[in-house]
PDB file of C-alpha atoms in Angstrom:
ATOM      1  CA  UNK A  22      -3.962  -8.894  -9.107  1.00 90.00           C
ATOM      2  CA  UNK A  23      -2.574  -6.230 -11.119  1.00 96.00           C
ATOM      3  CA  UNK A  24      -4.282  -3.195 -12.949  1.00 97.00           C
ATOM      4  CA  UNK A  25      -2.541  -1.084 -15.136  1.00 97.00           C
ATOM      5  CA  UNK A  26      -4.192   2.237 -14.582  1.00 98.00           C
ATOM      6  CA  UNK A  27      -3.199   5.853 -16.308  1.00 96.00           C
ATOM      7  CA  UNK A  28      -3.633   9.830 -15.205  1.00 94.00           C
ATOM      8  CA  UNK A  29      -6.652   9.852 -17.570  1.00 93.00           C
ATOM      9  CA  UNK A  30      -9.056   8.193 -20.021  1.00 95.00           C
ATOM     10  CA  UNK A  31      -9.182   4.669 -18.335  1.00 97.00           C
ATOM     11  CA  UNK A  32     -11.807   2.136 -18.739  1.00 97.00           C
ATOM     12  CA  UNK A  33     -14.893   2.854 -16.143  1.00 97.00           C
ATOM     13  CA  UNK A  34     -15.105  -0.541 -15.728  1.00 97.00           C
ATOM     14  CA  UNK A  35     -11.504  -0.931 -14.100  1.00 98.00           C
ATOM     15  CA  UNK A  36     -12.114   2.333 -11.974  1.00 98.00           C
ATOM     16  CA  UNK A  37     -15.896   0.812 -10.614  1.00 98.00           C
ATOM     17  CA  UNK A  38     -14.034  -2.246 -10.251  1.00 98.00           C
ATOM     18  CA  UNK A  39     -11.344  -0.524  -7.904  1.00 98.00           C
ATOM     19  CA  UNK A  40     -14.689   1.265  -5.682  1.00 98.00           C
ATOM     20  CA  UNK A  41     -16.329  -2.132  -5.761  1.00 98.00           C
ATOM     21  CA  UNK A  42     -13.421  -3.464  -4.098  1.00 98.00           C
ATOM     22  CA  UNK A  43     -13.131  -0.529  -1.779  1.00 98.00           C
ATOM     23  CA  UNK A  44     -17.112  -0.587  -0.516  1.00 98.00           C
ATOM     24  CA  UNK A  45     -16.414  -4.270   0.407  1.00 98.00           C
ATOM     25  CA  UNK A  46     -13.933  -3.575   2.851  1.00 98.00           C
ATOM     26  CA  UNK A  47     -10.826  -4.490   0.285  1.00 98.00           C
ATOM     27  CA  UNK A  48      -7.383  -3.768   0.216  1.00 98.00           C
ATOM     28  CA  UNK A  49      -5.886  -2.382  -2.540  1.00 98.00           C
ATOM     29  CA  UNK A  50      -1.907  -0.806  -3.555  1.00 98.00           C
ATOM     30  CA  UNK A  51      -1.562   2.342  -5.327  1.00 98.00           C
ATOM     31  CA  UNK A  52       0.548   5.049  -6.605  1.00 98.00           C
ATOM     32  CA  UNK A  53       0.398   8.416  -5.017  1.00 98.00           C
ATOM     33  CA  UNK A  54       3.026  11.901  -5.487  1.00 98.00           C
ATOM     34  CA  UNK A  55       5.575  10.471  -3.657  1.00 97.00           C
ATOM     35  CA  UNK A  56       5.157   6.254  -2.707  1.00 97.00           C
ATOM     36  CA  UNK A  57       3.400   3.190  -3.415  1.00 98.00           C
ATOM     37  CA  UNK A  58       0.641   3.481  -0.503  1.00 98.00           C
ATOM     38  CA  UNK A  59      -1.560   0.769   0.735  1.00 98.00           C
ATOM     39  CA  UNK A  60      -5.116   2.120   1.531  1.00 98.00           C
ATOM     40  CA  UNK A  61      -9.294   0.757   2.001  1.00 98.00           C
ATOM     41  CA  UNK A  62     -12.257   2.814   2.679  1.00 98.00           C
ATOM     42  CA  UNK A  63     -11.634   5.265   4.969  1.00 97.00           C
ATOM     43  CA  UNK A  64     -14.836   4.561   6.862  1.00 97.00           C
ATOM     44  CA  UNK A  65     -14.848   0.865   7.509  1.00 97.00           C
ATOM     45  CA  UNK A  66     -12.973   0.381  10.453  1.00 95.00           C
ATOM     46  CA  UNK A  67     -12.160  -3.453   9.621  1.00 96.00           C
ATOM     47  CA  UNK A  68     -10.690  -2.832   6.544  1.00 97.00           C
ATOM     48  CA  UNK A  69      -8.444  -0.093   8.582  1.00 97.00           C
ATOM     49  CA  UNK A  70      -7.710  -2.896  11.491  1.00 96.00           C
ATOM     50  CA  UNK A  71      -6.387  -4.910   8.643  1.00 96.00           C
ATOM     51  CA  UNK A  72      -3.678  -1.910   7.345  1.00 96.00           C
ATOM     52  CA  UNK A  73      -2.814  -1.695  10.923  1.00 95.00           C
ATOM     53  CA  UNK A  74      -2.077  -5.232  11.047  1.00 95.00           C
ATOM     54  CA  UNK A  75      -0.063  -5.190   8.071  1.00 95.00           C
ATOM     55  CA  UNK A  76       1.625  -2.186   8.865  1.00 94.00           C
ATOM     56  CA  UNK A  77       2.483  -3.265  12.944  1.00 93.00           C
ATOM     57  CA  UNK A  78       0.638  -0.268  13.664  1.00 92.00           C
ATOM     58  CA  UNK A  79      -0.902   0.962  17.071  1.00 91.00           C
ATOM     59  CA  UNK A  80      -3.903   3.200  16.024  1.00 86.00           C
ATOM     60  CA  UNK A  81      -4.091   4.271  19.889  1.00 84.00           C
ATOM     61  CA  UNK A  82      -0.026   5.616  19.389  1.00 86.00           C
ATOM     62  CA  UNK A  83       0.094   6.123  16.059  1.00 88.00           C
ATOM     63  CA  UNK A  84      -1.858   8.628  13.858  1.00 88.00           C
ATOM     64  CA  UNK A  85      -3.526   7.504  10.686  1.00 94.00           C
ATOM     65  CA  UNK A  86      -4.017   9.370   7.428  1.00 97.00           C
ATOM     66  CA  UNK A  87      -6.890   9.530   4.932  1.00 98.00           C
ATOM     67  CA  UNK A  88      -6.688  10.829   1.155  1.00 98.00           C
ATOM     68  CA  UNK A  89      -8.958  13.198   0.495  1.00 97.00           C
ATOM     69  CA  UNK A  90     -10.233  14.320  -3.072  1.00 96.00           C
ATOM     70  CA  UNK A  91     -10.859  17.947  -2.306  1.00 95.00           C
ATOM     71  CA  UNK A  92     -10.740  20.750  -0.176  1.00 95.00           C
ATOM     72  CA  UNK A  93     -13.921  20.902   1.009  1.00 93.00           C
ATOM     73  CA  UNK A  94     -14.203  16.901   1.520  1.00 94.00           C
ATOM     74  CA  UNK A  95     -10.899  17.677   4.495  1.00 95.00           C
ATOM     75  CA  UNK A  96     -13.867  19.829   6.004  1.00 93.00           C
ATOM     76  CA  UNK A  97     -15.898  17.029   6.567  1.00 95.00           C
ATOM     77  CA  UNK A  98     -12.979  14.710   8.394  1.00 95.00           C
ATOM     78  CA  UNK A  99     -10.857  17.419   9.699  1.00 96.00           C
ATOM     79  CA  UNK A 100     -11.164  20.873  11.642  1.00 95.00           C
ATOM     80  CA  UNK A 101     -10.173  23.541   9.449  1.00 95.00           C
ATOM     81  CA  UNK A 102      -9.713  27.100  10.341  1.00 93.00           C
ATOM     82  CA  UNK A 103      -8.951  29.991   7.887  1.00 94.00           C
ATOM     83  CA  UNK A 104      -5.413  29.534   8.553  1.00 94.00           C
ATOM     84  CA  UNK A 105      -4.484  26.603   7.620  1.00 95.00           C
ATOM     85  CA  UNK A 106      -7.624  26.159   5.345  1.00 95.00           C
ATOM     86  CA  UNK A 107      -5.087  28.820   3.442  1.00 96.00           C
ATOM     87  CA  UNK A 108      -2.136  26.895   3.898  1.00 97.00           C
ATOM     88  CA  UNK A 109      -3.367  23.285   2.185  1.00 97.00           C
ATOM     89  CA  UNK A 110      -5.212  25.492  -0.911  1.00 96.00           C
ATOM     90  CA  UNK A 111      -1.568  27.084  -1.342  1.00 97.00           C
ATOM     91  CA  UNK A 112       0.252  23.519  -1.370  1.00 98.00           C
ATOM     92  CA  UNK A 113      -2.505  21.070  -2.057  1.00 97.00           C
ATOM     93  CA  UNK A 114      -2.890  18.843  -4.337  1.00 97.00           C
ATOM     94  CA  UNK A 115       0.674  18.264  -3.410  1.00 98.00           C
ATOM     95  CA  UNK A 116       3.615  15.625  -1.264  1.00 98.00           C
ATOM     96  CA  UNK A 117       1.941  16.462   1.790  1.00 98.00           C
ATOM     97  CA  UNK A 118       0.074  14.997   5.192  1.00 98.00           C
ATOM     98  CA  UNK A 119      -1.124  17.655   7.221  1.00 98.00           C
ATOM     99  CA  UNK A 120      -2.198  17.000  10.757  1.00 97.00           C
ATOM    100  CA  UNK A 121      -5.633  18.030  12.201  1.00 97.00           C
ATOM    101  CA  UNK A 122      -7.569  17.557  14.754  1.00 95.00           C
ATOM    102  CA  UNK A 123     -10.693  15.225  13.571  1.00 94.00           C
ATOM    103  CA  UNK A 124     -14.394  15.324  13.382  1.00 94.00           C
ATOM    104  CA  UNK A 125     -16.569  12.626  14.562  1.00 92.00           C
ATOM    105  CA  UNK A 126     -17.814  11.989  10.760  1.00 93.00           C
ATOM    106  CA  UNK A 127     -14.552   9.324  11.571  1.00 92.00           C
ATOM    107  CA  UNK A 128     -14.438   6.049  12.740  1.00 91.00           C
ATOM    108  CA  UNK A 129     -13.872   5.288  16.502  1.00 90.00           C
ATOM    109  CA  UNK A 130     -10.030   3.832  15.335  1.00 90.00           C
ATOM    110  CA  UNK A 131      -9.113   7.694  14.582  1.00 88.00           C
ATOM    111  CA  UNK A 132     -10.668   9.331  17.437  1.00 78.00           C
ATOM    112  CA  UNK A 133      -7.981   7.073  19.821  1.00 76.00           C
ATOM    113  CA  UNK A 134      -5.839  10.001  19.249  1.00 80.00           C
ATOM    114  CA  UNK A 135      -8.095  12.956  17.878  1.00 88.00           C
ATOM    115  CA  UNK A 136      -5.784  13.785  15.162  1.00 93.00           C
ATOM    116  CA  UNK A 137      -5.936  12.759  11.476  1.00 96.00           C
ATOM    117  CA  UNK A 138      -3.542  13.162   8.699  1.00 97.00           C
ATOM    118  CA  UNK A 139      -4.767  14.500   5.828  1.00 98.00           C
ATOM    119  CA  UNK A 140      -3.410  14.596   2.317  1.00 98.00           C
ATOM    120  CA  UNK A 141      -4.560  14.855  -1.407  1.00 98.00           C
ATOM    121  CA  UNK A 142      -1.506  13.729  -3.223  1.00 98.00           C
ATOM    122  CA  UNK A 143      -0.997  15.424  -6.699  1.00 97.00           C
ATOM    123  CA  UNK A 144      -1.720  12.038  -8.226  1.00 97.00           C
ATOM    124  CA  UNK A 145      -4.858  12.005 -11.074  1.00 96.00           C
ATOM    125  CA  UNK A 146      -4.943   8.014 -10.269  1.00 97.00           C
ATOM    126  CA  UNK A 147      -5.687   7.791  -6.717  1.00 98.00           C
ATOM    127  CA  UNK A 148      -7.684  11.365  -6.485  1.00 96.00           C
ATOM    128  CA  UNK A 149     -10.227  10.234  -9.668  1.00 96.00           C
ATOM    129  CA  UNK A 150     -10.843   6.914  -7.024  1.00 98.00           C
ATOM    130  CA  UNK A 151     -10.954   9.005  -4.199  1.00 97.00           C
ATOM    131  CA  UNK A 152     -14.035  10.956  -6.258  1.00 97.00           C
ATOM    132  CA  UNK A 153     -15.290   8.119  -7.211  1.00 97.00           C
ATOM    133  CA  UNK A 154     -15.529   6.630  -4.060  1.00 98.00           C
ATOM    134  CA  UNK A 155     -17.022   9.780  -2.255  1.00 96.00           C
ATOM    135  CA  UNK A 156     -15.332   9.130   0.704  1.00 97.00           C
ATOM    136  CA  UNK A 157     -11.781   9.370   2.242  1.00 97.00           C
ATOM    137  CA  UNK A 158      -9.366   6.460   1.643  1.00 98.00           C
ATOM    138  CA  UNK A 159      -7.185   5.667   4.855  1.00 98.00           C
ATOM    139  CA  UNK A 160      -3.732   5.211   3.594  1.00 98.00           C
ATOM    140  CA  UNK A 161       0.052   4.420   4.743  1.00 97.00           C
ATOM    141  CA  UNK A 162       3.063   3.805   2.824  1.00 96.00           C
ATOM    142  CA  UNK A 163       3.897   0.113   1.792  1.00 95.00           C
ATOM    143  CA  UNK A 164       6.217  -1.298   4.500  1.00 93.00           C
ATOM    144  CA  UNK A 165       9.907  -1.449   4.002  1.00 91.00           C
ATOM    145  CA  UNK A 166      12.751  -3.600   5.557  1.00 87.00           C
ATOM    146  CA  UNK A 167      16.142  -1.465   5.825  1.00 86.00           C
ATOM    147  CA  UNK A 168      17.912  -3.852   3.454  1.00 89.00           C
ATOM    148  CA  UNK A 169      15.269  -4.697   1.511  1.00 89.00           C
ATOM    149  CA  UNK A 170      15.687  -3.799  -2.251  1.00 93.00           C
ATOM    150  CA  UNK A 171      14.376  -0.505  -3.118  1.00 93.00           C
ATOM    151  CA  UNK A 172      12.320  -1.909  -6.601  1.00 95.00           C
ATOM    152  CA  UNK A 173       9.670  -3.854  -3.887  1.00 95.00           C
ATOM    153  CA  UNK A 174       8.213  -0.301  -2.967  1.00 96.00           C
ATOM    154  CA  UNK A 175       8.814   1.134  -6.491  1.00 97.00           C
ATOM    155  CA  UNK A 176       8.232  -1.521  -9.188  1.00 98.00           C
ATOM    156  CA  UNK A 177       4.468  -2.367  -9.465  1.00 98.00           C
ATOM    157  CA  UNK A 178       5.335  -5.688 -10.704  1.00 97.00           C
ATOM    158  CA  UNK A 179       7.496  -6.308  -8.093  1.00 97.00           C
ATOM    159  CA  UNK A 180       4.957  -5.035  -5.423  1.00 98.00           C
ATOM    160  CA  UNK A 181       2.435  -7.365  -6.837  1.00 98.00           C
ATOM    161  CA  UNK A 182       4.820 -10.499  -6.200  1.00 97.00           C
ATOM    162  CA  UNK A 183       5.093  -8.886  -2.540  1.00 96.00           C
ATOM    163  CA  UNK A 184       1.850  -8.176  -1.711  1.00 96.00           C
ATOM    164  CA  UNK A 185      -0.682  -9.561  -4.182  1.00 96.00           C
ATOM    165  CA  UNK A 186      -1.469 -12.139  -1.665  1.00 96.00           C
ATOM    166  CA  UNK A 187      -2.421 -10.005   1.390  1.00 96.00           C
ATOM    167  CA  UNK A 188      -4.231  -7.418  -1.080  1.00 98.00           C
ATOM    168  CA  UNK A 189      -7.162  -7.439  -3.247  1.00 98.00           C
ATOM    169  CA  UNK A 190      -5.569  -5.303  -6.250  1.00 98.00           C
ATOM    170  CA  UNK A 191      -1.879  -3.206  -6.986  1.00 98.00           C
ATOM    171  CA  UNK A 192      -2.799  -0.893  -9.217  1.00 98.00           C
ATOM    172  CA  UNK A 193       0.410  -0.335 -11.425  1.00 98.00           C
ATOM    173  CA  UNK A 194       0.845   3.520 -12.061  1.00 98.00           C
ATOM    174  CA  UNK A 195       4.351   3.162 -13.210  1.00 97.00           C
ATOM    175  CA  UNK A 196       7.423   3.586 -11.050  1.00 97.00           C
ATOM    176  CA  UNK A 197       6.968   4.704  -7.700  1.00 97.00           C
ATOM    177  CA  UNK A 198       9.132   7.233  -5.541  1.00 96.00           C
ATOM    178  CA  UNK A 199      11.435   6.475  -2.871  1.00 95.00           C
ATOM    179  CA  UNK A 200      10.689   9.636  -0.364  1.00 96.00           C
ATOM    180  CA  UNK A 201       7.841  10.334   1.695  1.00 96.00           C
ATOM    181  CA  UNK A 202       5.402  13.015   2.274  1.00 98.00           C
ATOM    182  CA  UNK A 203       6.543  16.598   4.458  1.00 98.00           C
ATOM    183  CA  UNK A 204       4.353  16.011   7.359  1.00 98.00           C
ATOM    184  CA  UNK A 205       3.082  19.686   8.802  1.00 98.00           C
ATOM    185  CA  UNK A 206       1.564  19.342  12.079  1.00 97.00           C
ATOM    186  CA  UNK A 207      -1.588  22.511  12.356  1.00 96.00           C
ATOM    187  CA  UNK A 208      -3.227  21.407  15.534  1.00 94.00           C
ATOM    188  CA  UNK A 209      -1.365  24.055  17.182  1.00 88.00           C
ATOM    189  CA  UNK A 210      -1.341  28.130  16.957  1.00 82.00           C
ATOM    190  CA  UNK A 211       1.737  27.631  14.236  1.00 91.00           C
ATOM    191  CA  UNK A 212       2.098  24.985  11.602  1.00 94.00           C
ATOM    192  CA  UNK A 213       4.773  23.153  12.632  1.00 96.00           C
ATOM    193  CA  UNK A 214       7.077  20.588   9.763  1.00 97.00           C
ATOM    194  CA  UNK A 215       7.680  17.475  12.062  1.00 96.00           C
ATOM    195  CA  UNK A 216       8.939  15.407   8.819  1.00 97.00           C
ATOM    196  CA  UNK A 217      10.620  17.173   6.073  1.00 98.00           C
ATOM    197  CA  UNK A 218       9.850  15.042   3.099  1.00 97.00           C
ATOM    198  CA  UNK A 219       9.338  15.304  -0.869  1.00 97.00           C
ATOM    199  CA  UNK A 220       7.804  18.667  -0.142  1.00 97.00           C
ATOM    200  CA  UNK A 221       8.342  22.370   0.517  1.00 97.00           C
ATOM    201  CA  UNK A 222       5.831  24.148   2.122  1.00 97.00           C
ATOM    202  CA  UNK A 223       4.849  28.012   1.018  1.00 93.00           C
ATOM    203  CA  UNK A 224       3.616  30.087   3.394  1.00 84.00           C
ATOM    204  CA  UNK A 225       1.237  32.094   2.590  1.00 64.00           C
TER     205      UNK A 225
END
């Protein structure tokens, strides 16, 4: 199913429709700074499984990222020290995932590798869910054969015909991006950029 959603006024009904979905464990496909992103609750571990299905992820091997609606919601799922507490205020809301090392508030699936990726995409759609919600939406990007045309992880329409069957919404927020998030590692003295993506990071 398809929802046409916008950066502001949209109809409370659509948006409680979209948490609805989200407390029941649901799927759901939806824009963010840089791509399309496939997310669900970021506390039902289920729901996560399913992603990782989906995705042909290893949660063990591979770390998994949550959207966050504020800074001091990352607190709650993330260590944070003043340093890099400085760091995301500079940059964040922004195309970012920084990587921290986890608190217990998450689900056994994320403590396989201690480390979380955090971001809070500079996206009014997703955030105003991720408020609304109250809690921290795991999410990935949309996956992506090499010669598969480009408009499947751009076009919301076309992302519907895709994956409208193995989701429970795509949430059309116009035309997506085609590069990812700059992925800074801070579980170490020095922030480290293992990705360079859509962003550029300012020091402070």
């Amino acid at each position: 199913m398809l929802l046409k959603l916008y950066d502001k006024n949209n109809n409370p009904q659509d948006l409680q429709r979209i948490i609805d979905i989200l407390n029941d464990g649901g799927l759901i496909i939806y824009p963010t700074d840089t791509m399309y992103a496939i997310g669900c609750h970021g506390l039902k571990e289920r729901a996560i499984e399913r992603i990782c299905r989906i995705k042909e992820i290893d949660p063990r091997k591979n770390n998994l990222s949550i959207i966050c609606y504020d800074l001091s919601s990352i607190s709650e799922y993330a260590k944070v020290d003043n340093n890099v507490f400085k760091l995301m205020k500079h940059n964040l809301p922004g195309p970012f995932t920084f990587i921290l090392n986890g608190t217990n508030r998450l689900p056994k699936i994320f403590r396989n590798r201690k480390e979380v990726g955090i971001r809070m995409p500079d996206n009014h759609i997703i955030r105003e869910i991720a408020r609304l919600l109250d809690a921290p939406i795991m999410t990935t990007t949309l996956p992506h054969e090499e010669n598969e045309d480009l408009e499947y992880i751009t076009d919301p329409e076309l992302i519907d015909e895709k994956f409208g069957d193995i989701v429970d919404l795509v949430i059309d927020g116009g035309i997506g991006g085609i590069e990812p998030s700059t992925v800074v590692k801070c579980t170490e003295n020095e922030p480290e950029i293992v990705r360079q993506g859509k962003g550029w990071l300012e020091e402070n």
